[in-house]
Coordinates of C-alpha atoms and ligand atoms in Angstrom, one line a residue:
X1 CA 16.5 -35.8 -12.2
X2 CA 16.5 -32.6 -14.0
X3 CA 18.9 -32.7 -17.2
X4 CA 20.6 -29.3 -18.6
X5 CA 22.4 -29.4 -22.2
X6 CA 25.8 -28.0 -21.9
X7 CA 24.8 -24.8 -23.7
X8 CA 22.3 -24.2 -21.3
X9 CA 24.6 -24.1 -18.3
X10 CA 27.7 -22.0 -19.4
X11 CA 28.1 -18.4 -18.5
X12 CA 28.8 -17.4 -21.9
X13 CA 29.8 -14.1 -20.9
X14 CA 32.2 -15.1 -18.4
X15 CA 33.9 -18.1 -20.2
X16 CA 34.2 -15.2 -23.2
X17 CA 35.7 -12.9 -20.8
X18 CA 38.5 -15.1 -19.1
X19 CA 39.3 -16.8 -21.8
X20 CA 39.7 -14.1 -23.8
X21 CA 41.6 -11.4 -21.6
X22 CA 44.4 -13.5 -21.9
X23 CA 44.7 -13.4 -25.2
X24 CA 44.1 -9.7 -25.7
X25 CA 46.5 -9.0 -23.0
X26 CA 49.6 -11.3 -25.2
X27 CA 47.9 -9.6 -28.4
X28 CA 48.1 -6.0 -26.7
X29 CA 52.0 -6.6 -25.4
X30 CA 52.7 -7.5 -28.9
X31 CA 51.4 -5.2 -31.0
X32 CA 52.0 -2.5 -28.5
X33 CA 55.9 -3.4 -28.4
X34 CA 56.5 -4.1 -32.0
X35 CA 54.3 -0.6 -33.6
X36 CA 54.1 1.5 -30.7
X37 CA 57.3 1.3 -28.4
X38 CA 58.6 -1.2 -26.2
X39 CA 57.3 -0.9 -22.3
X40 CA 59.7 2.0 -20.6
X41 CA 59.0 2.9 -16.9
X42 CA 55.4 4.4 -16.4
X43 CA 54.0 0.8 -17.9
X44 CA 55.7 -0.7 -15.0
X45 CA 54.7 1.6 -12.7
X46 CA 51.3 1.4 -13.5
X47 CA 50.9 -1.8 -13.9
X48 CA 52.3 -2.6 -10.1
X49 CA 50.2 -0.2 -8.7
X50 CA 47.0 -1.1 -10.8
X51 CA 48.2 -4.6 -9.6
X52 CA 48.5 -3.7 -5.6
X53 CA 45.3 -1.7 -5.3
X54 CA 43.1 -4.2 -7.4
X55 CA 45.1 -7.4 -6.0
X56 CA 44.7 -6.0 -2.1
X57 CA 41.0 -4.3 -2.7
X58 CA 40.0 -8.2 -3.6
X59 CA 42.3 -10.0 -0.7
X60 CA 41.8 -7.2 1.9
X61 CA 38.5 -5.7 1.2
X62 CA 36.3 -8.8 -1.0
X63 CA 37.8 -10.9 1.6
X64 CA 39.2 -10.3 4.9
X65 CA 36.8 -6.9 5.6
X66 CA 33.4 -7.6 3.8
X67 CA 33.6 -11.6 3.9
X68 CA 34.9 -12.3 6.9
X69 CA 34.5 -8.7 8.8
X70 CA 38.0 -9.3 10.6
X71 CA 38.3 -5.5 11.3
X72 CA 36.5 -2.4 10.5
X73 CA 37.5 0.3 8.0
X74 CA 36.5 3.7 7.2
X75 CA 34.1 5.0 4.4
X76 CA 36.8 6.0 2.0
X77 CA 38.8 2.5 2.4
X78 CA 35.2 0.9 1.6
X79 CA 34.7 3.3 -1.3
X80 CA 38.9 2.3 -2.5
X81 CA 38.1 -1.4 -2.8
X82 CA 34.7 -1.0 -4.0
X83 CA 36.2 1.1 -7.2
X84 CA 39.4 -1.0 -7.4
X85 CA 37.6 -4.4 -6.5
X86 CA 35.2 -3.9 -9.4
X87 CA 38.5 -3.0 -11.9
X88 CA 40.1 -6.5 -10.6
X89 CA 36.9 -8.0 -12.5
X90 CA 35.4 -10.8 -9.8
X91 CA 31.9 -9.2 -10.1
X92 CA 30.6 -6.9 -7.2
X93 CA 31.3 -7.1 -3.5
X94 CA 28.1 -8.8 -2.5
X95 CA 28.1 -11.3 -5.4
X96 CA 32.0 -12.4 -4.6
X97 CA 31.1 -12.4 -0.9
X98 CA 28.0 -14.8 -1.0
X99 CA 29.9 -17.2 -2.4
X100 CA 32.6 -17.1 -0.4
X101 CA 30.9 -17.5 2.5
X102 CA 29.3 -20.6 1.0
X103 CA 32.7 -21.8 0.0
X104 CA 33.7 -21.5 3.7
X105 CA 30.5 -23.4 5.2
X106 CA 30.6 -26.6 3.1
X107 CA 34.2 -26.5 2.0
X108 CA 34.5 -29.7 -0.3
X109 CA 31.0 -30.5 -0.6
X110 CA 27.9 -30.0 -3.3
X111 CA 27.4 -26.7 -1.7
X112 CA 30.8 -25.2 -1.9
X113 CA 30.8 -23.1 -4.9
X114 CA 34.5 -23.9 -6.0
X115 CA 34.7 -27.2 -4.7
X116 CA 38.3 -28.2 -4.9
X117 CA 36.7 -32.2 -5.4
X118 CA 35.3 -31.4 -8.2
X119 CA 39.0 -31.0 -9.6
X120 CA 42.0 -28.1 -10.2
X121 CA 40.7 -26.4 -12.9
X122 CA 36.7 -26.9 -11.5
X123 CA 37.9 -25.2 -8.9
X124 CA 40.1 -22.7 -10.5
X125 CA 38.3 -21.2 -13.4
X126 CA 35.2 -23.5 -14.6
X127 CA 32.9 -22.5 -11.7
X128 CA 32.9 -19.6 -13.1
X129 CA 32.2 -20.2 -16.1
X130 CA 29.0 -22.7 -15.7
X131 CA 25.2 -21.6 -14.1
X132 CA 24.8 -23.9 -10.9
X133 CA 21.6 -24.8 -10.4
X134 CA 22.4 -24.8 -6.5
X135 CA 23.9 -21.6 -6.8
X136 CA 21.5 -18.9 -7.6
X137 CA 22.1 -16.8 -5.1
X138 CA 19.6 -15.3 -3.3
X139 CA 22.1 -13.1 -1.4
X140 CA 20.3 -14.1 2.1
X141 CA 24.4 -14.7 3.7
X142 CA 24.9 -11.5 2.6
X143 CA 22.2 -9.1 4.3
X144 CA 25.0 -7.4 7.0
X145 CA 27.0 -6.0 3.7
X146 CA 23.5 -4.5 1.8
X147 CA 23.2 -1.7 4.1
X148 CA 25.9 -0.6 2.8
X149 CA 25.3 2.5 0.5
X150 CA 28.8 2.0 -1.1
X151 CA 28.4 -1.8 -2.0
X152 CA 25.2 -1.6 -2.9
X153 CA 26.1 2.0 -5.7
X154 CA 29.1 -0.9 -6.6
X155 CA 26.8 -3.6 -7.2
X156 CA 24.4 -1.7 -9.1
X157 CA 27.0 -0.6 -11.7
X158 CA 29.7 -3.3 -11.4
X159 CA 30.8 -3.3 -14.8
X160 CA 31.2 0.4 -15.4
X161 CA 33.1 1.2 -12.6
X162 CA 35.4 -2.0 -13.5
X163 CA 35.7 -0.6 -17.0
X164 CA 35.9 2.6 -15.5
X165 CA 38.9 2.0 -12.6
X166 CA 40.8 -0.9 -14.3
X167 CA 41.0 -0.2 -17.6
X168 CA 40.3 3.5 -18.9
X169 CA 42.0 4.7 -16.0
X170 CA 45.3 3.6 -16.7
X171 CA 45.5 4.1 -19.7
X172 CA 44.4 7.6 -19.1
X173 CA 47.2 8.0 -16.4
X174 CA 49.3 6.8 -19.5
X175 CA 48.0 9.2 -21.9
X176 CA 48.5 11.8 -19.9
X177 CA 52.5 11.0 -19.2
X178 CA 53.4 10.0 -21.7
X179 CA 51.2 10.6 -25.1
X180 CA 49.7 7.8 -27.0
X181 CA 52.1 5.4 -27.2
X182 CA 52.2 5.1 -23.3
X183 CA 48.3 5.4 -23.0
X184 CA 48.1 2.5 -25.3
X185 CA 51.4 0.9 -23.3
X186 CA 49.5 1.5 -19.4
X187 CA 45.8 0.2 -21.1
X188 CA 48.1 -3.3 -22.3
X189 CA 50.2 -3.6 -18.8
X190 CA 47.9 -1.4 -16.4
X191 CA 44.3 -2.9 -17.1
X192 CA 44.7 -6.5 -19.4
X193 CA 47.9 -8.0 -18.4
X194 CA 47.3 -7.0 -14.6
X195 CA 43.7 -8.4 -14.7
X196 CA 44.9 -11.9 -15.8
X197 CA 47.8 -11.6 -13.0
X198 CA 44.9 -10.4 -10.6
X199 CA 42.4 -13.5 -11.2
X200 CA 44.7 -16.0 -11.2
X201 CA 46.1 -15.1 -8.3
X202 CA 43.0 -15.1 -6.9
X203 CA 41.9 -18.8 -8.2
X204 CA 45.1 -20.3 -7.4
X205 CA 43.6 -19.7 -3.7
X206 CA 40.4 -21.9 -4.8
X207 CA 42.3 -24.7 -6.3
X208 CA 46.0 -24.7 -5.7
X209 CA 45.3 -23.7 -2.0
X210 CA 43.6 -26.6 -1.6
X211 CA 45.4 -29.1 -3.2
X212 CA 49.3 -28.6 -2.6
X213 CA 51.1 -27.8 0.7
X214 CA 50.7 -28.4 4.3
X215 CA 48.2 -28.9 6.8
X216 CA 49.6 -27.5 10.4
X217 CA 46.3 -26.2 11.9
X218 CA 43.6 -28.5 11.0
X219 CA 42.8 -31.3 9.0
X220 CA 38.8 -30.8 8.5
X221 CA 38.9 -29.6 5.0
X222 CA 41.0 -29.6 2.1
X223 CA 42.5 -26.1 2.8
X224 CA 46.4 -26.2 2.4
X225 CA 49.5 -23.7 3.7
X226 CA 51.6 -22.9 1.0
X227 CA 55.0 -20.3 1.3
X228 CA 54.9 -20.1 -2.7
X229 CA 51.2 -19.0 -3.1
X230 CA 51.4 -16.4 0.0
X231 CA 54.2 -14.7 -1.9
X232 CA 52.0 -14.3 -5.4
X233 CA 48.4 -13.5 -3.4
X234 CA 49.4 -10.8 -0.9
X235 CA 49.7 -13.4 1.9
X236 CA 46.9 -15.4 1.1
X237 CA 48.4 -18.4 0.5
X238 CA 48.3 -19.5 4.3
X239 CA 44.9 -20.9 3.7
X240 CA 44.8 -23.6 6.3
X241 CA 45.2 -21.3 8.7
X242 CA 42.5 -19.1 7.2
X243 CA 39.9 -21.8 6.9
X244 CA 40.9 -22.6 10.5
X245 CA 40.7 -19.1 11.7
X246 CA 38.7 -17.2 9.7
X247 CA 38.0 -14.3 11.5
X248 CA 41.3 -13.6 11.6
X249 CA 42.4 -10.3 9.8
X250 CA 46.0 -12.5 9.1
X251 CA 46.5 -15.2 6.9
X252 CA 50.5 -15.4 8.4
X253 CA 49.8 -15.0 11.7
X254 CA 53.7 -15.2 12.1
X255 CA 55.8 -11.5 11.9
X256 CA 57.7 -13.6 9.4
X257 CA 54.6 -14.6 7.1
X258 CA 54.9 -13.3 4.0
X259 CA 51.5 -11.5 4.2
X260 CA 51.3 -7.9 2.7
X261 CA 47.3 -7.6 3.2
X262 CA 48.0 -8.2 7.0
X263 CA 50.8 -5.3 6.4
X264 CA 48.6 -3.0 4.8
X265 CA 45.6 -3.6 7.4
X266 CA 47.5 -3.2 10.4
X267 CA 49.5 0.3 8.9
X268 CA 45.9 2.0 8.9
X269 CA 45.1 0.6 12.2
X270 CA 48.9 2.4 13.1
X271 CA 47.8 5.7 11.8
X272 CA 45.4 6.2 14.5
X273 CA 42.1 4.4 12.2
X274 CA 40.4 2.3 14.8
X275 CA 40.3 -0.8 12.9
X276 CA 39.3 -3.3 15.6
X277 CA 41.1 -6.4 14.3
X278 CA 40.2 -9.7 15.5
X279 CA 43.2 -12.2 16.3
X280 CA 43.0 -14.9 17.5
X281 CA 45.1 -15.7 20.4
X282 CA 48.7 -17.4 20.4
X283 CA 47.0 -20.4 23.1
X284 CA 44.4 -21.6 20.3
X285 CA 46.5 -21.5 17.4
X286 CA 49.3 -23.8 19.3
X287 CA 46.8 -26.0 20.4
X288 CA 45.2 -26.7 17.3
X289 CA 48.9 -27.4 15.9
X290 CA 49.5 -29.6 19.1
X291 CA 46.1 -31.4 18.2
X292 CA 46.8 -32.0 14.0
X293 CA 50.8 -33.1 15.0
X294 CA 49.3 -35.8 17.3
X295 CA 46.6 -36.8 15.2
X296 CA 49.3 -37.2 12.7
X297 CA 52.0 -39.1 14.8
X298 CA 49.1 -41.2 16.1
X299 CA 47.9 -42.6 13.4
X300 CA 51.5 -43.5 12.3
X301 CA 52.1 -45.6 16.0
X302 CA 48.6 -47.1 15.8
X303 CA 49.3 -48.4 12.4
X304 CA 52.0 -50.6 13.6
X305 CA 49.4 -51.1 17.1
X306 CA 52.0 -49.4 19.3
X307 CA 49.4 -48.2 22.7
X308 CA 49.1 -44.5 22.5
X309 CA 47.6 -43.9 26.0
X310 CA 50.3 -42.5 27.9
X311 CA 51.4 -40.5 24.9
X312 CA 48.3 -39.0 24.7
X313 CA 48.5 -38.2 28.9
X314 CA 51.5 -36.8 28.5
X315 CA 50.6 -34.7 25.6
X316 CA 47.3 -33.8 27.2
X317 CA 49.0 -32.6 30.4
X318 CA 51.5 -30.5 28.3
X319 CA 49.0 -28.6 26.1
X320 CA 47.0 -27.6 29.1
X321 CA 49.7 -26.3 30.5
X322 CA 50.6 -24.0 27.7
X323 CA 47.5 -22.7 27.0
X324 CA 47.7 -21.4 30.2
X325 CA 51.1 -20.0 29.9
X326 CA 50.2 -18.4 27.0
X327 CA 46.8 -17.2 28.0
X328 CA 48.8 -15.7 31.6
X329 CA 51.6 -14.0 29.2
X330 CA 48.7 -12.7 26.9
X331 CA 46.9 -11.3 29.9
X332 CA 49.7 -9.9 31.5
X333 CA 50.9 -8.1 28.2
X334 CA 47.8 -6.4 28.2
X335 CA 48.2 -5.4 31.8
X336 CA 51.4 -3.7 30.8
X337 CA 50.2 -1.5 28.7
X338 CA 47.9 -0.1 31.4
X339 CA 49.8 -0.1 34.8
X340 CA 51.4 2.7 36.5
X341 CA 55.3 3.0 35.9
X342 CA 55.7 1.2 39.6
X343 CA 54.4 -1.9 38.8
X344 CA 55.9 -2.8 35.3
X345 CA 59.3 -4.0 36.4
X346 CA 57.2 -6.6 38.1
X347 CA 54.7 -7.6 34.9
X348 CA 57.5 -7.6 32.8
X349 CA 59.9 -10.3 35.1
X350 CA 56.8 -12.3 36.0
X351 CA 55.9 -12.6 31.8
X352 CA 59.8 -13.2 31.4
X353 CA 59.4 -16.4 34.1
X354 CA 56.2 -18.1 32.2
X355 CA 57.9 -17.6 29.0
X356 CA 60.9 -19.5 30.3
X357 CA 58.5 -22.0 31.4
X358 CA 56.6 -22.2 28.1
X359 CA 60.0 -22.8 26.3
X360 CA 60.7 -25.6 28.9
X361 CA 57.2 -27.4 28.5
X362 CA 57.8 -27.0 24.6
X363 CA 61.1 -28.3 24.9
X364 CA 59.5 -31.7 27.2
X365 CA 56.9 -31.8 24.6
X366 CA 59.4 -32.2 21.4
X367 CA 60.8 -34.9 23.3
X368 CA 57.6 -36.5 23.9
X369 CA 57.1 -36.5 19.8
X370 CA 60.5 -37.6 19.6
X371 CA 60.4 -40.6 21.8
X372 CA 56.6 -41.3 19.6
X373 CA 59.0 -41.0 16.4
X374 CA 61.7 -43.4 17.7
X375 CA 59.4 -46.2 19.0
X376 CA 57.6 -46.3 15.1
X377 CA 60.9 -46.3 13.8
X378 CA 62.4 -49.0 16.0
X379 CA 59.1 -51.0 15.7
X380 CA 59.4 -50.6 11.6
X381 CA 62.8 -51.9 11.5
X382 CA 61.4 -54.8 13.4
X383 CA 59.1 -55.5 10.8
Ligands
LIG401 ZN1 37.9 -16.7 3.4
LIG402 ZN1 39.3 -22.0 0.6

């Protein structure tokens, strides 16, 4: 077995760096409020957009686009979050995406770059600031984003554009408002304390993510759904459903998700940019949460050895048939949009009927999880 001394596998350049922003950023605030002049409006302004266009160039572009390729986006998008990626400071497109995509093909294991079972802060921050052996990239999951021109100019000069976009530009912007004071204020706010709000955000989706919250959509992995984190990561916090779907240019697939990258992808793709985005359709997400709820209520009936087979016929016969409710709605929605005036009336009352009947089959289906949850309780106050 091959031994390495500690000082031989830190990153001393990224340990320094993380750990260190921090403190500059509380140092910068400090001295910036007590000899300058306290933060006025530009600093907030610059630091929430420095914070949206490095925060959604990581979560839309680093992830959703050049990861996962769950839509398509023109040349001056790619060029936006390859400038504004590199300011958010998680090293160049293709570096970030190789390991992601590792991260997503042996989630939990020794090949999972931020292995959440190696622990939180493994997982949050000390990945990052160690040299895997295992983890030398040789970039070959990457080859789709190298013909990129862009990516590869961004990977080439990854820390001068960073320096460049998130933290002299700012302050420039600053500078050039207000004087000095407000340079000084928009370099503190706009480029350190936004970086340590950026990479946080982005590592509570490698630990927190998969460690706290629920698991609706599949239980195969330690990814978790969490309201809390979606609201603090542009919508990533739905990460069960991402690891379940990943193709999927939403993280809430829900209107009601809180998920402002699936907002900002889908108002380009409503300005008229073809951006091709992959869904996936409402009949495999429900089935998948018809599969982990049984799995779940299962295993709490065959703990007390209550026979699941006719629960599991009934279920069975439900699911089938709404998938195909949902795949016939899905269908016929489409056909809507392309027949002639005549015929709609007709598409829309036949997709009004096989909703009504979805709702029904839901509706027998609760009661079928119901009747599950009543005999478990009944047989536990038996025992
Ligand atoms: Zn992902
Ligand atoms: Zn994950």
């Amino acid at each position: 077995m091959t031994e390495y001394s500690a000082a031989t596998r830190i990153n001393w350049l990224n340990t320094v760096f993380l750990l260190l922003t921090p403190i500059l950023a509380l140092a910068g605030v400090i001295l910036h409020w007590s000899l300058l002049s306290a933060p006025g409006l530009t600093e907030f302004l610059v630091f929430i957009a420095f914070y949206f266009a490095c925060g959604l160039s990581i979560t839309v572009g680093y992830h959703r686009l050049f990861s996962h390729r769950s839509h398509e986006a023109s040349w001056p998008l790619v060029l936006f979050y390859a400038i504004f990626g590199a300011g958010a400071f998680q090293n160049s497109i293709i570096e970030w995406c190789s390991d992601h995509r590792n991260h997503h093909k042996s989630t939990d294991t020794e090949n999972d770059p931020y292995s959440a079972a190696k622990g939180f802060w493994y997982s949050h921050m000390g990945w990052v600031m160690v040299e895997e052996e295992n983890f030398q990239n040789d970039f070959s999951n990457v080859k789709d984003l190298q013909s990129s021109k862009i990516i590869m100019w961004q990977h080439r000069n990854i820390f001068l554009i960073g320096a460049i976009s998130g933290i002299i530009l700012p302050a420039l912007i600053g500078f050039l408002i207000g004087g000095f004071a407000t340079g000084v204020g928009c370099l503190v706010w706009g480029g350190l304390v936004r970086t340590v709000f950026v990479h946080h955000g982005t590592f509570l989706i490698n630990s927190a993510a998969h460690i706290w919250g629920t698991q609706p959509y599949s239980e195969e992995n330690s990814s978790r759904d969490s309201f809390w984190l979606a609201f603090l990561t542009f919508g990533e916090g739905y990460h069960n459903f991402h690891h379940t779907f990943q193709a999927d240019y939403r993280n809430g697939h829900k209107w009601y998700h809180v998920d402002p990258s699936k907002w900002w992808i889908t108002s380009f793709n409503f300005l008229g940019l073809k951006s091709n985005l992959k869904s996936t359709p409402k009949h495999s997400i429900e089935a998948a949460k018809i599969d982990i709820k049984t799995k779940k209520a299962f295993s709490k009936l065959e703990s007390r050895n209550i026979d699941t087979e006719e629960f599991q016929n009934q279920i069975d016969e439900h699911k089938s048939s709404m998938r195909t409710s949902l795949y016939e709605i899905h269908k016929l929605k489409r056909e809507l949009k392309n027949c002639v005036a005549s015929s709609k009336k007709a598409v829309k009352d036949k997709i009004i009927e096989l909703k009504k009947n979805y709702a029904e089959l839901k509706a027998e289906l609760k009661a079928v999880f119901k009747e599950m949850n009543r005999q478990y309780k009944t047989f536990a106050r038996a025992v």
